GROMACS .gro file of N, CA and C in nm:
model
  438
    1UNK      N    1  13.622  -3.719  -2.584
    1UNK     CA    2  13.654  -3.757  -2.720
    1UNK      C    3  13.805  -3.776  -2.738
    2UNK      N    4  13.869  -3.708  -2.702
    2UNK     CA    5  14.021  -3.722  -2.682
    2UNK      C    6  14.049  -3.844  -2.609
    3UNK      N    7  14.003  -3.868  -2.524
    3UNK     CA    8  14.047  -4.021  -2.464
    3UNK      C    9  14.029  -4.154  -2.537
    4UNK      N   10  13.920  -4.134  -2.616
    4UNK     CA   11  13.870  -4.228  -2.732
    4UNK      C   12  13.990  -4.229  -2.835
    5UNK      N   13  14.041  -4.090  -2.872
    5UNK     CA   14  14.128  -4.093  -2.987
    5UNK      C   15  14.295  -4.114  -2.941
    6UNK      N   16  14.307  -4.077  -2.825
    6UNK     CA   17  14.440  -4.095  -2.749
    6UNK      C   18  14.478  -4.287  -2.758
    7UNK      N   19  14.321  -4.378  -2.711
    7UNK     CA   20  14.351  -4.499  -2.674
    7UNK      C   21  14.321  -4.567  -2.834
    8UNK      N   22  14.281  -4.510  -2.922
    8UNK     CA   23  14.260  -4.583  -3.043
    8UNK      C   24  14.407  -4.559  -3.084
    9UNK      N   25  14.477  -4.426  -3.057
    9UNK     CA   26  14.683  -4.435  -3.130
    9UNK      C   27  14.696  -4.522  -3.070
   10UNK      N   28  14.700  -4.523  -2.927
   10UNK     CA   29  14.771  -4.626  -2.853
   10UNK      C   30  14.713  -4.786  -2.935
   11UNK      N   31  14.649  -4.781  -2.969
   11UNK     CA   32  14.587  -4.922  -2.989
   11UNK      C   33  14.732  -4.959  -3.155
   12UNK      N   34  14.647  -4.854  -3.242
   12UNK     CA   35  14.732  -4.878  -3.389
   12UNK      C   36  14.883  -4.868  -3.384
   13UNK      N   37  14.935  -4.757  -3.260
   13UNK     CA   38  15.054  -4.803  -3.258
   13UNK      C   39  15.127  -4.962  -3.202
   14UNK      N   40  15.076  -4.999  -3.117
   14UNK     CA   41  15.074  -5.133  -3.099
   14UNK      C   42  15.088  -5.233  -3.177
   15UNK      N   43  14.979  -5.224  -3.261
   15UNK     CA   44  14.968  -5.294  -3.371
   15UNK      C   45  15.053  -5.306  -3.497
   16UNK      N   46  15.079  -5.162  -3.507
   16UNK     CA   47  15.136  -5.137  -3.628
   16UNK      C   48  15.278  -5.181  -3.603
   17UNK      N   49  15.340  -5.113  -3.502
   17UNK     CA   50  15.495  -5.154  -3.469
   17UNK      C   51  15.584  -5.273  -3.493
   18UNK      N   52  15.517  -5.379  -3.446
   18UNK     CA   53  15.598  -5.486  -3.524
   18UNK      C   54  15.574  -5.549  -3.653
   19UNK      N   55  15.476  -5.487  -3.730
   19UNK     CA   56  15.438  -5.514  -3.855
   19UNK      C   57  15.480  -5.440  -3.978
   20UNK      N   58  15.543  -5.275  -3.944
   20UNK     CA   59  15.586  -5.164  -3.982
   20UNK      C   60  15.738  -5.207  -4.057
   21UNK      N   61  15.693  -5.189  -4.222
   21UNK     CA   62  15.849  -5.223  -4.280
   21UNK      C   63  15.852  -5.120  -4.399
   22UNK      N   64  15.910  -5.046  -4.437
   22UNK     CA   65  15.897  -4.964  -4.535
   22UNK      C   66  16.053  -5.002  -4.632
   23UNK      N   67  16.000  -5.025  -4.739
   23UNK     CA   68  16.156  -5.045  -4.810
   23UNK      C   69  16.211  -4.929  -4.861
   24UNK      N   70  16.189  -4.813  -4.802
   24UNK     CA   71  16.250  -4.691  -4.866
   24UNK      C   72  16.365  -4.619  -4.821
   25UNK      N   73  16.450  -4.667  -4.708
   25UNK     CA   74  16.517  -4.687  -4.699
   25UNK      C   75  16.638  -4.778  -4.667
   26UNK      N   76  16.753  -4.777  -4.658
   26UNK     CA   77  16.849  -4.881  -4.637
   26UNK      C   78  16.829  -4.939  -4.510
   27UNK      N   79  16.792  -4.947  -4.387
   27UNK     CA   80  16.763  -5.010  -4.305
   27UNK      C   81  16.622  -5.017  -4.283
   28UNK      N   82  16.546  -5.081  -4.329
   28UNK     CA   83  16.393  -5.064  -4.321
   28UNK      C   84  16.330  -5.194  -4.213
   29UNK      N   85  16.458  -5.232  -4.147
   29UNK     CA   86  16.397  -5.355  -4.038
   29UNK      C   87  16.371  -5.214  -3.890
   30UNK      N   88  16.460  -5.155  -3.835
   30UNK     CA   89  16.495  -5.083  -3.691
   30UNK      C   90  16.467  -4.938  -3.752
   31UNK      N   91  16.526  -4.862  -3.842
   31UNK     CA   92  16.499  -4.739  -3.887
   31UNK      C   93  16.391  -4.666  -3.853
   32UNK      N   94  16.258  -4.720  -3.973
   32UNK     CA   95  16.134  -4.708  -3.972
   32UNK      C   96  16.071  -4.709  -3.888
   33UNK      N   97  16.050  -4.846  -3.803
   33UNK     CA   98  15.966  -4.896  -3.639
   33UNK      C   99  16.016  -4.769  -3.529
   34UNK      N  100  16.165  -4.672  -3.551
   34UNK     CA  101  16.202  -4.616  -3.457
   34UNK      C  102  16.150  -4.460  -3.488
   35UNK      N  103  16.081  -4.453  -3.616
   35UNK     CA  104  16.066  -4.336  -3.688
   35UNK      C  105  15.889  -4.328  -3.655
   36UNK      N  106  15.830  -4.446  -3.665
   36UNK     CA  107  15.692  -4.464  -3.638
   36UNK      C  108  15.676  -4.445  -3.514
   37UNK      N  109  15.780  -4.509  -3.403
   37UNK     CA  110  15.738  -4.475  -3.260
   37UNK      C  111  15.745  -4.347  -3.183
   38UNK      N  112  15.869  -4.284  -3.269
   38UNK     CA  113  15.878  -4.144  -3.196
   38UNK      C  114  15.764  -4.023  -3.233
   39UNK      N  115  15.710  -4.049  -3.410
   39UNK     CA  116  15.624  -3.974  -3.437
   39UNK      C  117  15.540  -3.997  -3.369
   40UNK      N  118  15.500  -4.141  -3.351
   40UNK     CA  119  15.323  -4.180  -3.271
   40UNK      C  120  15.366  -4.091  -3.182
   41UNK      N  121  15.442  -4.126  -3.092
   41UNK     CA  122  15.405  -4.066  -2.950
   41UNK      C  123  15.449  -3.923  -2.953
   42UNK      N  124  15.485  -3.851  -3.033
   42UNK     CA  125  15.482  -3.693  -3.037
   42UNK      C  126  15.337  -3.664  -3.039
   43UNK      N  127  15.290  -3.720  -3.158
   43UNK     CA  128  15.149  -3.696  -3.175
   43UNK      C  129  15.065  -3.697  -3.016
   44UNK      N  130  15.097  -3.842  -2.958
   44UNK     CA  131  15.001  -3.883  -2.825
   44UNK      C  132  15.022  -3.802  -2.734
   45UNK      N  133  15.108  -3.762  -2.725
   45UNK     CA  134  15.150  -3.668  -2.616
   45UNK      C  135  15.146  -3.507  -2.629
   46UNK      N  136  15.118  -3.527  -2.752
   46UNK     CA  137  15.061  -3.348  -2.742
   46UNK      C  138  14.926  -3.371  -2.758
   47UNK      N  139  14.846  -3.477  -2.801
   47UNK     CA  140  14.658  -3.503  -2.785
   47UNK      C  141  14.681  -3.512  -2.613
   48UNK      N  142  14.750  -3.587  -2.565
   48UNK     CA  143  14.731  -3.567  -2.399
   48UNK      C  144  14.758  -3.431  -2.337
   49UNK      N  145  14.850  -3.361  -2.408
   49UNK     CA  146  14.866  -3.201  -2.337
   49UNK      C  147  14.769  -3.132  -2.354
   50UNK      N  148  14.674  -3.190  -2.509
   50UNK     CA  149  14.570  -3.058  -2.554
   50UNK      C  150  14.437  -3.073  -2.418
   51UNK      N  151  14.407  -3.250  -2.415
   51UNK     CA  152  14.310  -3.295  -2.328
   51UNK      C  153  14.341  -3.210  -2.229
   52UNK      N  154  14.429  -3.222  -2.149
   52UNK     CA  155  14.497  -3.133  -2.017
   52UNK      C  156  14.415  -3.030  -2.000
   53UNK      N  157  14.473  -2.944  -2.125
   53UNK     CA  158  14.448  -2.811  -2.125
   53UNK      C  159  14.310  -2.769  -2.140
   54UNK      N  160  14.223  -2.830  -2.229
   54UNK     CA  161  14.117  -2.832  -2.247
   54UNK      C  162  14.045  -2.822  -2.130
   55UNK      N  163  14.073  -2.964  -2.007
   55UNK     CA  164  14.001  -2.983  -1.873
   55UNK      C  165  14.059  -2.845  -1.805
   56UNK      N  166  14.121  -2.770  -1.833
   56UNK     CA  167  14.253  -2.674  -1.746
   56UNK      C  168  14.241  -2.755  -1.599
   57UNK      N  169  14.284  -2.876  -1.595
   57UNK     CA  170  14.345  -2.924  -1.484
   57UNK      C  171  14.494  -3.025  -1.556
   58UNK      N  172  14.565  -3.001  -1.442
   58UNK     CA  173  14.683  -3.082  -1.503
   58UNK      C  174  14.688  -3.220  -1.376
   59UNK      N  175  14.663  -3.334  -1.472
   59UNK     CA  176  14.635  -3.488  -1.373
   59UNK      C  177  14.767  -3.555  -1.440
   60UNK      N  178  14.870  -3.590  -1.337
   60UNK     CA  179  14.958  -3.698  -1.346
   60UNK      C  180  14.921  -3.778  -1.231
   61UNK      N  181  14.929  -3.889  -1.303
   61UNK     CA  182  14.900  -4.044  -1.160
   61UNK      C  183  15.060  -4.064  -1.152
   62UNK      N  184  15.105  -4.091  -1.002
   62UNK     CA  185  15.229  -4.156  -0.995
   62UNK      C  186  15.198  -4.334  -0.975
   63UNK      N  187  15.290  -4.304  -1.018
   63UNK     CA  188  15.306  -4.502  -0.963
   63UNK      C  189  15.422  -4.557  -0.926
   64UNK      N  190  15.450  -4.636  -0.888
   64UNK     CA  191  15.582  -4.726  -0.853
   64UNK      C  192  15.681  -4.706  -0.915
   65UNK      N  193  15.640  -4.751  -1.067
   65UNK     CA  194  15.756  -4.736  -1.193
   65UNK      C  195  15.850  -4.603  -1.205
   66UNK      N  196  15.779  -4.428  -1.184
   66UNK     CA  197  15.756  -4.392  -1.228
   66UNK      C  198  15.916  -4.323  -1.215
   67UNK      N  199  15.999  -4.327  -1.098
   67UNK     CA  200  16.078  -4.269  -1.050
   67UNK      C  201  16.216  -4.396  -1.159
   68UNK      N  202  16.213  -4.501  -1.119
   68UNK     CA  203  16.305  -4.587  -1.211
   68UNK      C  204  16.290  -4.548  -1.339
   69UNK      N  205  16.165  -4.506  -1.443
   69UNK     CA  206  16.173  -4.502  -1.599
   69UNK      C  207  16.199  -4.318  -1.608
   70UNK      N  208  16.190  -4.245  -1.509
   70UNK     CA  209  16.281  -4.126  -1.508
   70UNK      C  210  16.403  -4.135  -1.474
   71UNK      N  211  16.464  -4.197  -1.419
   71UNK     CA  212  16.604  -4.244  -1.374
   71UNK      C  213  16.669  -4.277  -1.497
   72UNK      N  214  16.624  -4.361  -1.573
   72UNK     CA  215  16.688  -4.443  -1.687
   72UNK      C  216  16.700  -4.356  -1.786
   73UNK      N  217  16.576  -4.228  -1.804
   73UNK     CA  218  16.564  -4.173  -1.953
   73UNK      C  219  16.682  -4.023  -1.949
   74UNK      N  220  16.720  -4.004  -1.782
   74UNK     CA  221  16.785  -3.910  -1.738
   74UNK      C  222  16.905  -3.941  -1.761
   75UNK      N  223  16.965  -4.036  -1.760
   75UNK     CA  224  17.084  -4.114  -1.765
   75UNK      C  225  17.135  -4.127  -1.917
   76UNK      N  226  17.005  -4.161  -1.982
   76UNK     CA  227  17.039  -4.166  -2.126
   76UNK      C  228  17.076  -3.984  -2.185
   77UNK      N  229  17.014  -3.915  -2.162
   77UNK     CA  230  16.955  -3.797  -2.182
   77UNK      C  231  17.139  -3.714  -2.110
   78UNK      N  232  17.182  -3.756  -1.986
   78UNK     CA  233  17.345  -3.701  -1.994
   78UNK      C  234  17.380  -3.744  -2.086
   79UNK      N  235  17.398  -3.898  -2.063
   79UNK     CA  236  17.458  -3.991  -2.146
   79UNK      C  237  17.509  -3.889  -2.299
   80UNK      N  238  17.381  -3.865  -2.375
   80UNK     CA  239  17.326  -3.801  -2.485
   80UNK      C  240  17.409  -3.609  -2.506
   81UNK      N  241  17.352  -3.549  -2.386
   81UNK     CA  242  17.479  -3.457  -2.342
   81UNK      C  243  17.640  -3.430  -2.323
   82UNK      N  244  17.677  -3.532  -2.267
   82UNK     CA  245  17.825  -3.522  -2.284
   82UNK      C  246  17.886  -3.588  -2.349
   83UNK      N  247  17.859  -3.751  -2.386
   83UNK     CA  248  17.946  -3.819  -2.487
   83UNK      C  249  17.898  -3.872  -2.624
   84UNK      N  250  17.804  -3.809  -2.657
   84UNK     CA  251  17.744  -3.824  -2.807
   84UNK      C  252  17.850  -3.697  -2.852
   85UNK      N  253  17.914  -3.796  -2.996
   85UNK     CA  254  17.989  -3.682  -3.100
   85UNK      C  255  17.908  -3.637  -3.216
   86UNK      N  256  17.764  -3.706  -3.229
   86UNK     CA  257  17.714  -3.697  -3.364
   86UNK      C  258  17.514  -3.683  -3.263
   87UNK      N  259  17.485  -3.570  -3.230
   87UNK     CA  260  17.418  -3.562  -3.181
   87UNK      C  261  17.263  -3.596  -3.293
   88UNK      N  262  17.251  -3.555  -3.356
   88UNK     CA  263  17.174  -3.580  -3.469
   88UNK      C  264  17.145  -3.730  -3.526
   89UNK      N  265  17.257  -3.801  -3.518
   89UNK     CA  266  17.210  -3.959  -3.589
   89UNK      C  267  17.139  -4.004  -3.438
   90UNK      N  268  17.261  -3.980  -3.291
   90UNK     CA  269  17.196  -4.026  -3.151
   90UNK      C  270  17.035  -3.985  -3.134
   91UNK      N  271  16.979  -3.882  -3.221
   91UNK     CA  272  16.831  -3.845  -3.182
   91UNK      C  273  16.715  -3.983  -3.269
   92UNK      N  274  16.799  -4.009  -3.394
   92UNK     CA  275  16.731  -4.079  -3.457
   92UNK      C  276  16.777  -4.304  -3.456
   93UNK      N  277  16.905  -4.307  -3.436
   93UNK     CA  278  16.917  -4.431  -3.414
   93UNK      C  279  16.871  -4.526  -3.335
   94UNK      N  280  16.801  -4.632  -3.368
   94UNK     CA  281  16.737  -4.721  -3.267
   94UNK      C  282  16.788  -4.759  -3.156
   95UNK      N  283  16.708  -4.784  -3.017
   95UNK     CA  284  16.777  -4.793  -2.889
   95UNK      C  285  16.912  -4.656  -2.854
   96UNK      N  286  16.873  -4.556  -2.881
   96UNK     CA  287  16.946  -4.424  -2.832
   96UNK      C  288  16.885  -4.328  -2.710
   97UNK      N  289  16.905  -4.219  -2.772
   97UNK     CA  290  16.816  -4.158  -2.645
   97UNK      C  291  16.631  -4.100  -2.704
   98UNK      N  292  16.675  -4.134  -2.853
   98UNK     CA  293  16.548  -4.038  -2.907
   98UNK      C  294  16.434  -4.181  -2.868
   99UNK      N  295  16.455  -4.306  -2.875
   99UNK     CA  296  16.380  -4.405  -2.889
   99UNK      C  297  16.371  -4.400  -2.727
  100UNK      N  298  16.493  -4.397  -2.657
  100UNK     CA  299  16.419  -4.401  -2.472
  100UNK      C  300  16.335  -4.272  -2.408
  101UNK      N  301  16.356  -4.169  -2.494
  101UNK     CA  302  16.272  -4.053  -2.462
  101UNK      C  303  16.118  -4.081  -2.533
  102UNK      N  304  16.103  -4.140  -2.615
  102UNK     CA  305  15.972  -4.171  -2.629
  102UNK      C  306  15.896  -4.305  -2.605
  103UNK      N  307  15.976  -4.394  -2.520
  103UNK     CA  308  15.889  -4.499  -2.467
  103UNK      C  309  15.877  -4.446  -2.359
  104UNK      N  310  15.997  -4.348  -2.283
  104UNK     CA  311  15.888  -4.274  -2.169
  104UNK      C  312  15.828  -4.194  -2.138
  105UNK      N  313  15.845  -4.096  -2.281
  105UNK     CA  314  15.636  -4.088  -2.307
  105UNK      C  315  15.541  -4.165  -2.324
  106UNK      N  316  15.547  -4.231  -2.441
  106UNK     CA  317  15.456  -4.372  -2.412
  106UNK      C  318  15.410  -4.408  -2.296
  107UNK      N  319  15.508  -4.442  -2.233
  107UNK     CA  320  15.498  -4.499  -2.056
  107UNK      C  321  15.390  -4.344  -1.960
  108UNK      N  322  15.408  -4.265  -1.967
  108UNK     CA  323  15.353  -4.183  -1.877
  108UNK      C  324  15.226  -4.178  -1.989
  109UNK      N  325  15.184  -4.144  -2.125
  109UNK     CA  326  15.057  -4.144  -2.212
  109UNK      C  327  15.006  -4.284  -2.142
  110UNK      N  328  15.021  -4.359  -2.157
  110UNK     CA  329  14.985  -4.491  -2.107
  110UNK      C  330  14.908  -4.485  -2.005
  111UNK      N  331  15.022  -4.487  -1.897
  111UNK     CA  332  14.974  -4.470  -1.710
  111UNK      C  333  14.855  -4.331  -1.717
  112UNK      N  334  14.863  -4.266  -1.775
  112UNK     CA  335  14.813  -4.179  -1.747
  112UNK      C  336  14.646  -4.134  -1.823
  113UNK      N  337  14.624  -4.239  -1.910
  113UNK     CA  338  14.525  -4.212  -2.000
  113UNK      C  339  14.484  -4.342  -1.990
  114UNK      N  340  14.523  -4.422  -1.976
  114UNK     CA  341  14.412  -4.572  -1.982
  114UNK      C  342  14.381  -4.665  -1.878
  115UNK      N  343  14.265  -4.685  -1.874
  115UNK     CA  344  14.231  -4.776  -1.742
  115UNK      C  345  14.331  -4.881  -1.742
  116UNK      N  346  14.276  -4.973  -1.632
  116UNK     CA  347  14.339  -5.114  -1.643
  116UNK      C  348  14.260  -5.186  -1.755
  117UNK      N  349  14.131  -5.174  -1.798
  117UNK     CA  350  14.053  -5.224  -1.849
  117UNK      C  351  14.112  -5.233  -1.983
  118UNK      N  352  14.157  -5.105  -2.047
  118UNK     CA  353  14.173  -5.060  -2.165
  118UNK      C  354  14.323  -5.112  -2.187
  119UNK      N  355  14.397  -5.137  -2.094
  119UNK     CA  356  14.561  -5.215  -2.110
  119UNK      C  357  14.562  -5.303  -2.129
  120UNK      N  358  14.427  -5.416  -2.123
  120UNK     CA  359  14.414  -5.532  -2.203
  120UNK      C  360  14.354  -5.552  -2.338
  121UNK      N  361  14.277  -5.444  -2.414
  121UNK     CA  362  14.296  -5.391  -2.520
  121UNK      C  363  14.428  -5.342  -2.620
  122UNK      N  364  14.545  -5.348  -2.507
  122UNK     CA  365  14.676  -5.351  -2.544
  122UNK      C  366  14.755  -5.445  -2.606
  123UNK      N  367  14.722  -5.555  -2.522
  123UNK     CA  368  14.750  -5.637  -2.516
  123UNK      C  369  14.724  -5.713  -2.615
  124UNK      N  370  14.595  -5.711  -2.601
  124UNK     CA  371  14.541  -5.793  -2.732
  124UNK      C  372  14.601  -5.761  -2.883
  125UNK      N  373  14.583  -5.644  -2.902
  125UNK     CA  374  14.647  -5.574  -3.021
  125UNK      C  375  14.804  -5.612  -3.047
  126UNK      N  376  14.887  -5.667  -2.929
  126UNK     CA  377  15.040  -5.672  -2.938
  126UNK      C  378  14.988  -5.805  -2.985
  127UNK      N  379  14.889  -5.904  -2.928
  127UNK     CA  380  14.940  -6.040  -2.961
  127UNK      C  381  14.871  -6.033  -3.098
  128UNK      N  382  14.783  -6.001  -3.143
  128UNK     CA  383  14.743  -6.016  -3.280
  128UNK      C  384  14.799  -5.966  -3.378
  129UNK      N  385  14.864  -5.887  -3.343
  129UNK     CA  386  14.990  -5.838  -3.470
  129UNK      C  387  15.117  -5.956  -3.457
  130UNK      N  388  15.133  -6.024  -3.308
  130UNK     CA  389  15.269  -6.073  -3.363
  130UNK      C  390  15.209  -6.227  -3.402
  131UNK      N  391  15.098  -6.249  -3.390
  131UNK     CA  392  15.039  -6.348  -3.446
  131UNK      C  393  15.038  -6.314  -3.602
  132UNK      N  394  15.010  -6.253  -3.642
  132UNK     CA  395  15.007  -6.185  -3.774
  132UNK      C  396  15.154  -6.214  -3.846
  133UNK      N  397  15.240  -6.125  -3.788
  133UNK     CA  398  15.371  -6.130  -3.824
  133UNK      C  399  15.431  -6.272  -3.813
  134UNK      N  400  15.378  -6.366  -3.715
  134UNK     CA  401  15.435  -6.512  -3.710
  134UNK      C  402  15.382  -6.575  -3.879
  135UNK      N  403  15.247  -6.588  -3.904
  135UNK     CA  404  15.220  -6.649  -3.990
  135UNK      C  405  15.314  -6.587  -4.123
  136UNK      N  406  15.263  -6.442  -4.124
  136UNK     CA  407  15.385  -6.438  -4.228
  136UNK      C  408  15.507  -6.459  -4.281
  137UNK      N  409  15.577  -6.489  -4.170
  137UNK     CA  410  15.727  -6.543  -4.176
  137UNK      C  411  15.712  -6.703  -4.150
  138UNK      N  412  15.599  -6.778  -4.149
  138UNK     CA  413  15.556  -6.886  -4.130
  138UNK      C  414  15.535  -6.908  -4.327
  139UNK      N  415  15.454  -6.835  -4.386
  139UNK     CA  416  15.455  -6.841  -4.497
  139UNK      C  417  15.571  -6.855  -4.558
  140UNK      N  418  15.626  -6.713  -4.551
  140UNK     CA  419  15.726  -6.709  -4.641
  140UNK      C  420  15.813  -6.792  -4.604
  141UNK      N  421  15.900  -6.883  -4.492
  141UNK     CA  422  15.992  -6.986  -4.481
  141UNK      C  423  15.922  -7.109  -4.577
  142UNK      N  424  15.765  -7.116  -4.580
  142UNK     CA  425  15.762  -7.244  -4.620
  142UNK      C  426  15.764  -7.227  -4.835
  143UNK      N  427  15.806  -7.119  -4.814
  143UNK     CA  428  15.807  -7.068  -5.002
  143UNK      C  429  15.702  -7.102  -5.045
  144UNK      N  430  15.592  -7.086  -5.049
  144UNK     CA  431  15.477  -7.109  -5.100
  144UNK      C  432  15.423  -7.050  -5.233
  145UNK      N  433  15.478  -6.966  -5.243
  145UNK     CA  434  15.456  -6.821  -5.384
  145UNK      C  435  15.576  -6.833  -5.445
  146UNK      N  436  15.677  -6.977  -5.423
  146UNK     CA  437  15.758  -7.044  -5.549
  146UNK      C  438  15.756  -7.121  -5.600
   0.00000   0.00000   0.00000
């Protein structure tokens, strides 16, 4: 049941992400989308720790990637350690370390919970949202509701 509910976040976050605009605050283009992704995947990644625990076996698949997208998030993560002066905005500003620490969760929830089968269920969901999002900005350029 957890795998069902792990690949249905994965699905809505997908979806939701480039469609995600909240006007409640002053940057509601990067802000928000960076506020939605880190919560999703807190959430996904503790439904994947509970699954874990539940099986009491602990399953990581390695793969190819797996050593380069630890390399990168490690780098950010000094990076984040020694020359961040404002450690607090760096956890929350888009493309920092809080946004590369949770696409590589994402990335290991991912590899680690969904077939190949189910990554084109991914897929699909990315293109139908930015299909979505095209028409809308397809609308609104052509002013239609003036």
């Amino acid at each position: 049941m957890l795998n069902k509910i792990i690949h249905r976040g994965l699905l809505a976050l997908v979806f939701l992400l480039p469609l995600f605009f909240l006007p409640l605050t002053m940057d509601f283009f990067d802000f928000n989308k960076n506020f939605l992704l880190i919560l999703a995947v807190l959430i996904l990644t503790f439904l994947w720790i509970l699954k874990m625990a539940l099986e009491k076996r602990l399953v990581f698949k390695k793969t190819v990637l797996d050593l380069p997208v630890l390399l990168l998030a490690i780098s950010y993560l000094l990076s984040f350690v020694f020359a961040s002066t404002n450690k607090t905005e760096a956890l929350f500003l888009p493309m920092n370390i809080g946004t590369i620490l949770a696409l590589t969760l994402l990335y290991f929830v991912i590899t680690n919970n969904l077939k190949s089968s189910q990554v084109l269920s991914l897929l699909q969901a990315l293109i139908s949202s930015a299909t979505l999002l095209a028409l809308i900005a397809i609308y609104q350029t052509l002013g239609v509701t003036q």
